PDB file of C-alpha atoms in Angstrom:
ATOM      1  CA  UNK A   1       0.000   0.000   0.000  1.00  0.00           C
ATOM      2  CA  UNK A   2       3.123   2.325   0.598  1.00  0.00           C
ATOM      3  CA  UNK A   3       4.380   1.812  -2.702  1.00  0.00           C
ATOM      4  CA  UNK A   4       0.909   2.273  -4.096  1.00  0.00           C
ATOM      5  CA  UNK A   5       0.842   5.379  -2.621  1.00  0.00           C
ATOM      6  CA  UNK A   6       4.138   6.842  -3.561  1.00  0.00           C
ATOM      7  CA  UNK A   7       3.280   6.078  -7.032  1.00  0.00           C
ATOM      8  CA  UNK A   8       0.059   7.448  -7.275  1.00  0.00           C
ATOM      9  CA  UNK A   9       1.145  10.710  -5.543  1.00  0.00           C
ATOM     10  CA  UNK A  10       3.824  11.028  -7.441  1.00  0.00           C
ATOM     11  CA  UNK A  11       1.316  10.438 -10.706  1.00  0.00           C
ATOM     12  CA  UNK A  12      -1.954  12.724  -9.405  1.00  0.00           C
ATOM     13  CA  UNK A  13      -0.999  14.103  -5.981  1.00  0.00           C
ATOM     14  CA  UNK A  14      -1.616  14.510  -2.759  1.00  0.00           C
ATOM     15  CA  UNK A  15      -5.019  15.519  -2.940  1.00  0.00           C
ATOM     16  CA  UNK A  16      -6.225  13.394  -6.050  1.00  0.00           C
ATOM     17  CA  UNK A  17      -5.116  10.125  -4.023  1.00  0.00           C
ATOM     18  CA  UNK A  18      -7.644   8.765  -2.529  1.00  0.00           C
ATOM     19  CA  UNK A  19      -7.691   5.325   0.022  1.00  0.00           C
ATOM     20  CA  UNK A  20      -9.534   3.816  -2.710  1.00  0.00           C
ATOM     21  CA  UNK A  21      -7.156   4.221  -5.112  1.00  0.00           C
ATOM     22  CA  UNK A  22      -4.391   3.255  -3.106  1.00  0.00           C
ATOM     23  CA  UNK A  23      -6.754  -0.202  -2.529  1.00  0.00           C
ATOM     24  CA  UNK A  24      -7.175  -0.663  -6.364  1.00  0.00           C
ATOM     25  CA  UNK A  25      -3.535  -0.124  -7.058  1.00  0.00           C
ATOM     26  CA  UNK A  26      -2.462  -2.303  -4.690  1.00  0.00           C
ATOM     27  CA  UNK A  27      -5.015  -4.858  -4.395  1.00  0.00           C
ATOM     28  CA  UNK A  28      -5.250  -4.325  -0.245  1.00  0.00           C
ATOM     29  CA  UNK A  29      -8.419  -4.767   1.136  1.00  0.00           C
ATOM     30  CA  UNK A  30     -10.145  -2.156   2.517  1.00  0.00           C
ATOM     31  CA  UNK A  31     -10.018  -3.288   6.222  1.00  0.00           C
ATOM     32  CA  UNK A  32      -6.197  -3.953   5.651  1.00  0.00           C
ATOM     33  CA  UNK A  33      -6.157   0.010   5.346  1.00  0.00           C
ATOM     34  CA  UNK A  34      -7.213   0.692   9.071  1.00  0.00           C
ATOM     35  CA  UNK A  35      -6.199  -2.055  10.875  1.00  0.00           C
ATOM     36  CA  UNK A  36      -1.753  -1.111   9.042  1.00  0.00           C
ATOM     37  CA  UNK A  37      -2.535   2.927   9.133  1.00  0.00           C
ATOM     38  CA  UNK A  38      -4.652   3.920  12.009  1.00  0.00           C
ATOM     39  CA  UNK A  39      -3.142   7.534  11.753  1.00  0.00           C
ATOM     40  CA  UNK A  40      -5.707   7.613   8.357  1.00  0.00           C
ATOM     41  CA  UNK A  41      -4.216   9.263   4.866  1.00  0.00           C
ATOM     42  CA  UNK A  42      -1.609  11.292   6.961  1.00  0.00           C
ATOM     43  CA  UNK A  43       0.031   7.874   7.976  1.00  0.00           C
ATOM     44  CA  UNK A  44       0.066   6.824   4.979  1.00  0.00           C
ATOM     45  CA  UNK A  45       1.122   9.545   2.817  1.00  0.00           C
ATOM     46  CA  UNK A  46       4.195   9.957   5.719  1.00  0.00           C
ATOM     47  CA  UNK A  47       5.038   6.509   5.028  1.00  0.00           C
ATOM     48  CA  UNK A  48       5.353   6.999   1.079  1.00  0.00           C
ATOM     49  CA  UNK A  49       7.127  10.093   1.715  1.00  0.00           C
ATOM     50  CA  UNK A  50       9.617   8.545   3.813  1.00  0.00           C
ATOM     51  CA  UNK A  51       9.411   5.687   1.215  1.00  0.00           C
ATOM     52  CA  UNK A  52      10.336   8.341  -1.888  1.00  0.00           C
ATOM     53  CA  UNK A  53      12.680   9.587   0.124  1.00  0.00           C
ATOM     54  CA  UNK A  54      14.672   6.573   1.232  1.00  0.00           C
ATOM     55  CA  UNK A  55      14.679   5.287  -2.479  1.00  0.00           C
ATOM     56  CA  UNK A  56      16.111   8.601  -3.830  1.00  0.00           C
ATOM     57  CA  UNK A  57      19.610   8.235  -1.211  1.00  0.00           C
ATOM     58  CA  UNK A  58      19.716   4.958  -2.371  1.00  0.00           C
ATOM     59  CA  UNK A  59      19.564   5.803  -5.750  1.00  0.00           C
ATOM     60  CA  UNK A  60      22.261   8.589  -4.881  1.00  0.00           C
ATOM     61  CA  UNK A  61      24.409   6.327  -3.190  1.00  0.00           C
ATOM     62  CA  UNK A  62      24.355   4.065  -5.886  1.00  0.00           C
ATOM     63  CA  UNK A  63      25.105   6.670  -8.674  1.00  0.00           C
ATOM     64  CA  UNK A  64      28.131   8.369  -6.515  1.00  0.00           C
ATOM     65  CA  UNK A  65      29.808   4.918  -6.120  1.00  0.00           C
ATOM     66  CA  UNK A  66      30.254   4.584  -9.585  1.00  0.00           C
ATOM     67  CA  UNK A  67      30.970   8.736 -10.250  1.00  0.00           C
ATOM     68  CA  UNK A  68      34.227   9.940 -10.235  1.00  0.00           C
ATOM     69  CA  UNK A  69      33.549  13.413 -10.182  1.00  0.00           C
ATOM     70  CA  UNK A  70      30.932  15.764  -8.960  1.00  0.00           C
ATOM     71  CA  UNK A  71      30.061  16.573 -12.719  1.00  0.00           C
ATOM     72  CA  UNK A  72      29.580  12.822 -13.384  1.00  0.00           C
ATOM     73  CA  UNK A  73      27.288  12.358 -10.210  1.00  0.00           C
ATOM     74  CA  UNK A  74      25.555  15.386 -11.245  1.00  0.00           C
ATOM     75  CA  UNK A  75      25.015  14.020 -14.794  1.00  0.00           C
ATOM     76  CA  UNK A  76      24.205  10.544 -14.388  1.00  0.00           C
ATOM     77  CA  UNK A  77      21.871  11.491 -11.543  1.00  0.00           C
ATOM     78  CA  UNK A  78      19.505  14.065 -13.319  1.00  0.00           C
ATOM     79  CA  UNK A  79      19.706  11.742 -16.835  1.00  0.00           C
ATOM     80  CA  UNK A  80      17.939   8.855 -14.352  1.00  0.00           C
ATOM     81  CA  UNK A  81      15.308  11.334 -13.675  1.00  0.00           C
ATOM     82  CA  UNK A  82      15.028  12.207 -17.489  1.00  0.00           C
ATOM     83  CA  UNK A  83      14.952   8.846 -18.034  1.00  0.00           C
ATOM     84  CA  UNK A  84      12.499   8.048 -15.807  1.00  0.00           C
ATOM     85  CA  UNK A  85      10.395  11.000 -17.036  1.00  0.00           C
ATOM     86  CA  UNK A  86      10.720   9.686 -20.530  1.00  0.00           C
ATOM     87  CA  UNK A  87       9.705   6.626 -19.617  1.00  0.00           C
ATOM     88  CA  UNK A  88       6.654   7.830 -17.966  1.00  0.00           C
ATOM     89  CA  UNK A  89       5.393   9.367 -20.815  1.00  0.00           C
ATOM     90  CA  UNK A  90       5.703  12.343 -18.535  1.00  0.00           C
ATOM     91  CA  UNK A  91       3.550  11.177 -16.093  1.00  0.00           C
ATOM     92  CA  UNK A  92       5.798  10.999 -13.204  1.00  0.00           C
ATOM     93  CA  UNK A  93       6.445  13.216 -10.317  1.00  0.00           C
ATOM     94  CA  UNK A  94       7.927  13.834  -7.098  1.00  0.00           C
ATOM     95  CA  UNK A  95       6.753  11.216  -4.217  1.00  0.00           C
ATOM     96  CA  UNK A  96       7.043  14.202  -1.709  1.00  0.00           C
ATOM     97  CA  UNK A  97       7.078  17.554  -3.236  1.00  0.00           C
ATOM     98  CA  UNK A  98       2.814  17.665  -3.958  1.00  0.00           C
ATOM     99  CA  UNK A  99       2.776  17.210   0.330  1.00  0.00           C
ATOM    100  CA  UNK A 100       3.917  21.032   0.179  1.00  0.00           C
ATOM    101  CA  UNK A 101       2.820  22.240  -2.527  1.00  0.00           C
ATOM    102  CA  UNK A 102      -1.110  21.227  -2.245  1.00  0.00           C
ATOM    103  CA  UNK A 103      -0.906  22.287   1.466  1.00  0.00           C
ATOM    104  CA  UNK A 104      -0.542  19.034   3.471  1.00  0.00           C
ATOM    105  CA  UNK A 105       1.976  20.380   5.694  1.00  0.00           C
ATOM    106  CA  UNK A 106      -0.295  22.913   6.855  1.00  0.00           C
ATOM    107  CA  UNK A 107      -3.001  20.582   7.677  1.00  0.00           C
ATOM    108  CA  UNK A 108      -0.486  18.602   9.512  1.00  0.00           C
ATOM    109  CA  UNK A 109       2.643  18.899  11.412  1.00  0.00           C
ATOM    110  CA  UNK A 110       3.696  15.424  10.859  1.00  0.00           C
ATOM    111  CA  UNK A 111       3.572  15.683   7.228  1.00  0.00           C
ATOM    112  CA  UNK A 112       5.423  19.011   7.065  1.00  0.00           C
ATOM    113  CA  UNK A 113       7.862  17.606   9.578  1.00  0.00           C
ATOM    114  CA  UNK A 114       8.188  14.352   6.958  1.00  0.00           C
ATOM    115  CA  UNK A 115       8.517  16.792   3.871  1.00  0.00           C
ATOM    116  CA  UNK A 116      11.356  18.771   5.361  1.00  0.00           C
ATOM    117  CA  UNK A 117      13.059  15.415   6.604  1.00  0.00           C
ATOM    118  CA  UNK A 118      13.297  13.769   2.956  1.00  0.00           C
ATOM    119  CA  UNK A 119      14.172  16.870   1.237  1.00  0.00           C
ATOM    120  CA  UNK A 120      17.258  17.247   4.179  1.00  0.00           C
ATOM    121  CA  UNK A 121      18.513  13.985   3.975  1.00  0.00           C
ATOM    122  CA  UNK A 122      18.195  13.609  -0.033  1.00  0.00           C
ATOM    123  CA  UNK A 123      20.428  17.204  -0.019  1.00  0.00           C
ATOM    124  CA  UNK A 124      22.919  15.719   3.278  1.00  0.00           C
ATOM    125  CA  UNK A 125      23.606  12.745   1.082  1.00  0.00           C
ATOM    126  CA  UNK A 126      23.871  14.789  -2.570  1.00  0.00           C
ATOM    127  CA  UNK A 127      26.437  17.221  -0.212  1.00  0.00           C
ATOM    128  CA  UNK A 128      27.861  14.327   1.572  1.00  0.00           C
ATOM    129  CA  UNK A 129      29.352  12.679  -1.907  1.00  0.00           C
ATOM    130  CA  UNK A 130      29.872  16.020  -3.307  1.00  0.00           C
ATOM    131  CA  UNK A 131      32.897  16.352  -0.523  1.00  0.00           C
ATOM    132  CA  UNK A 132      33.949  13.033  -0.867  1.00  0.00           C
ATOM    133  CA  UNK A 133      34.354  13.718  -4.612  1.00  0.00           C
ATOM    134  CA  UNK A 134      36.455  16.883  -3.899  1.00  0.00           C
ATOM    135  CA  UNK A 135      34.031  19.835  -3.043  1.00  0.00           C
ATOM    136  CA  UNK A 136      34.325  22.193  -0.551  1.00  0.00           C
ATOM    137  CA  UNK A 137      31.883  21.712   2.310  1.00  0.00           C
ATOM    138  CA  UNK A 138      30.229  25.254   1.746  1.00  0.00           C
ATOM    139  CA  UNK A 139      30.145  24.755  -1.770  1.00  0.00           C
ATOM    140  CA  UNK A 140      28.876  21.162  -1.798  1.00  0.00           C
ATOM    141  CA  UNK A 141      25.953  22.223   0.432  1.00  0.00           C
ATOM    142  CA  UNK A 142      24.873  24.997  -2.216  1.00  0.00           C
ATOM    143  CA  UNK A 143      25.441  22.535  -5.062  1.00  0.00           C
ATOM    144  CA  UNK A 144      23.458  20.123  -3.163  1.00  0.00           C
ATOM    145  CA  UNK A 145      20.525  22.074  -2.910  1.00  0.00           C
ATOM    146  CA  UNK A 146      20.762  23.680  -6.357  1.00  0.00           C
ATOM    147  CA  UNK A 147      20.834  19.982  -7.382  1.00  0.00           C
ATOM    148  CA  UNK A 148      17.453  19.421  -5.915  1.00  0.00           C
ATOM    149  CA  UNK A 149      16.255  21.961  -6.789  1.00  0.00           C
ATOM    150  CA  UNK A 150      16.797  22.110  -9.813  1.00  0.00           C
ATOM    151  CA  UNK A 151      15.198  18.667 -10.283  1.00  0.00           C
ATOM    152  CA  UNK A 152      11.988  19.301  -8.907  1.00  0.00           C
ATOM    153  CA  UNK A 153      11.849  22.311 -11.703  1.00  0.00           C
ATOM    154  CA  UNK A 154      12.881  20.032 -14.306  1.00  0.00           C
ATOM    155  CA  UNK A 155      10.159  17.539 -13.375  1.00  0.00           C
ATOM    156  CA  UNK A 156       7.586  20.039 -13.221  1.00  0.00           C
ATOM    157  CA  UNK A 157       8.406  22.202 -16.377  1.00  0.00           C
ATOM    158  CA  UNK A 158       9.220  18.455 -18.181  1.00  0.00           C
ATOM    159  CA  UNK A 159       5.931  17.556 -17.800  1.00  0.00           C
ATOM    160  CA  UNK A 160       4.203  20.719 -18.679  1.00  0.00           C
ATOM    161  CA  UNK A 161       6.017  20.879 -21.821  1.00  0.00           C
ATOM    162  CA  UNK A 162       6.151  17.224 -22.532  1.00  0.00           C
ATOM    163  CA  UNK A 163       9.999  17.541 -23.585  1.00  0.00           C
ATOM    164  CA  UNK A 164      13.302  16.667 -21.918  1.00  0.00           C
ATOM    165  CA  UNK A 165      14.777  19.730 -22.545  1.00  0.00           C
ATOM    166  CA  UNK A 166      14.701  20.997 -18.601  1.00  0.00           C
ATOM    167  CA  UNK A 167      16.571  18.157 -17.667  1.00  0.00           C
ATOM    168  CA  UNK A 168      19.026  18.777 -20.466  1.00  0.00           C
ATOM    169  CA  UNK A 169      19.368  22.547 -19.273  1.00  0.00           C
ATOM    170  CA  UNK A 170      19.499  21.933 -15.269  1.00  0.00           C
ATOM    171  CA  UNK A 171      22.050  19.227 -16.186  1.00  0.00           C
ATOM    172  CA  UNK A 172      24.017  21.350 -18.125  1.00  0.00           C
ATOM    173  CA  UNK A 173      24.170  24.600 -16.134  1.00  0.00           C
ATOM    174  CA  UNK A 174      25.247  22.132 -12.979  1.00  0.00           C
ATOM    175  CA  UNK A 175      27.390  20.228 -14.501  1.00  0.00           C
ATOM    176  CA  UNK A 176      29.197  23.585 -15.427  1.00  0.00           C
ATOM    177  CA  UNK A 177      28.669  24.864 -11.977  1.00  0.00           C
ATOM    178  CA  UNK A 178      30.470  21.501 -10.236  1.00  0.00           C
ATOM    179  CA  UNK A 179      33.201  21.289 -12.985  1.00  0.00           C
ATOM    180  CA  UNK A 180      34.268  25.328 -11.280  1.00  0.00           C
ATOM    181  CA  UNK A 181      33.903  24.702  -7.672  1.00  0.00           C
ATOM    182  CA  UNK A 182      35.529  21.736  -8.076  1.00  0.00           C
ATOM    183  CA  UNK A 183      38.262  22.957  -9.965  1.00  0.00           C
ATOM    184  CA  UNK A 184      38.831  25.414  -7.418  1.00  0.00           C
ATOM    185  CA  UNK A 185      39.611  23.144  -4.912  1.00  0.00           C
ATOM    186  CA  UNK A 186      41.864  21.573  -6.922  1.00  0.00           C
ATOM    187  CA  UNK A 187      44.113  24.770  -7.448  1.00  0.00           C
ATOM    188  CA  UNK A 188      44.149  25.236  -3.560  1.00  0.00           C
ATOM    189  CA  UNK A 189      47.585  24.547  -2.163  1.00  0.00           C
ATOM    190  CA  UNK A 190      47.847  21.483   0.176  1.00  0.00           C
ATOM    191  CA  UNK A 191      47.884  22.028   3.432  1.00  0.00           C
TER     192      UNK A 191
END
C-alpha cells in the first residue's frame, strides 16, 4: 500500500489520491487500510514520503559509487530522472514535493515535519558525496541544494512541456557549476 501510494502521488498528488485508489492499485483490502494505518491518509502519505525519500539516497548512493567526479554524479543522476520522465510518458512526479505544494503540511505537522526530513537527507547525502568527490563543504551544500532543486523544476516544467529539454538545461548549467567549484579546490595549495 506504501508503494501504491508513492506512485500514485507522485502520478496525481496529494489531494487526487484517494484510500480507494491506493486499494485498487495495490489490491489491499479495505479493512487492511485501518487495521496497518490507524493515523488515516496522513500515515500513509508519511510513510510513502519517507518511502520516496529513502529510495532517492539509495539511488544517490548508488550513482556516486560509480561517479568519479561531482560533474559525473551530477550528470548521471539528473539523466535517471530524465529517463524516468521519458519513460513515464511524462507522467511521473515527485513522491514528496505535492505534500507542500497542495498544502498538506499545513493541515499537519507530521507531514510538514516528513517533507522537510526527505528533502534534508536527499540534499545531506547529494552534499555528503559532493565532498567526498572533492568539493568544498560550503560549496557542496549549495550545489546540493541547487541539485534538488533544480530537479523538482525540471520535473515540473518536463511535464508541462512534454519535452526533456529541462533536464538537459538543469544538467548542463550544474554540470558547469560543479566542474568550477571543483576545480577550485583543486588549485588550492595542500595544506
Amino acid at each position: 500500500m506504501v508503494q501504491a501510494a508513492k506512485e500514485l502521488i507522485r502520478q496525481h498528488g496529494y489531494n487526487a489520491t484517494a484510500f480507494a485508489d491506493v486499494l485498487a492499485r495495490s489490491g489491499a483490502s479495505r479493512g487492511s487500510v485501518y487495521f496497518h494505518f490507524p493515523g488515516g491518509k496522513t500515515q500513509l502519505v508519511v510513510e510513502a514520503a519517507e518511502a520516496h525519500a529513502f529510495e532517492q539516497v539509495e539511488i544517490i548512493d548508488r550513482v556516486a559509487a560509480e561517479a568519479t567526479s561531482a560533474v559525473q554524479l551530477i550528470e548521471r543522476y539528473v539523466d535517471l530522472g530524465r529517463d524516468g520522465m521519458i519513460a513515464s510518458e511524462y507522467g511521473r512526479g515527485c513522491g514528496v514535493a505535492p505534500l507542500i505544494t497542495e498544502g498538506a503540511t499545513q493541515d499537519s505537522a507530521e507531514i510538514s515535519e516528513t517533507g522537510r526530513r526527505a528533502f534534508s537527507q536527499m540534499t545531506d547525502r547529494l552534499a555528503f558525496h559532493f565532498v567526498a568527490l572533492g568539493v568544498e563543504r560550503a560549496a557542496a551544500r549549495v550545489l546540493a541544494e541547487a541539485v534538488l532543486a533544480g530537479i523538482e523544476g525540471a520535473m515540473v516544467t518536463s511535464r508541462a512541456l512534454r519535452s526533456p529539454t529541462p533536464w538537459e538545461s538543469v544538467r548542463t548549467v550544474l554540470a558547469g557549476h560543479a566542474a568550477g567549484v571543483s576545480a577550485k579546490r583543486s588549485k588550492r595549495p595542500q595544506d
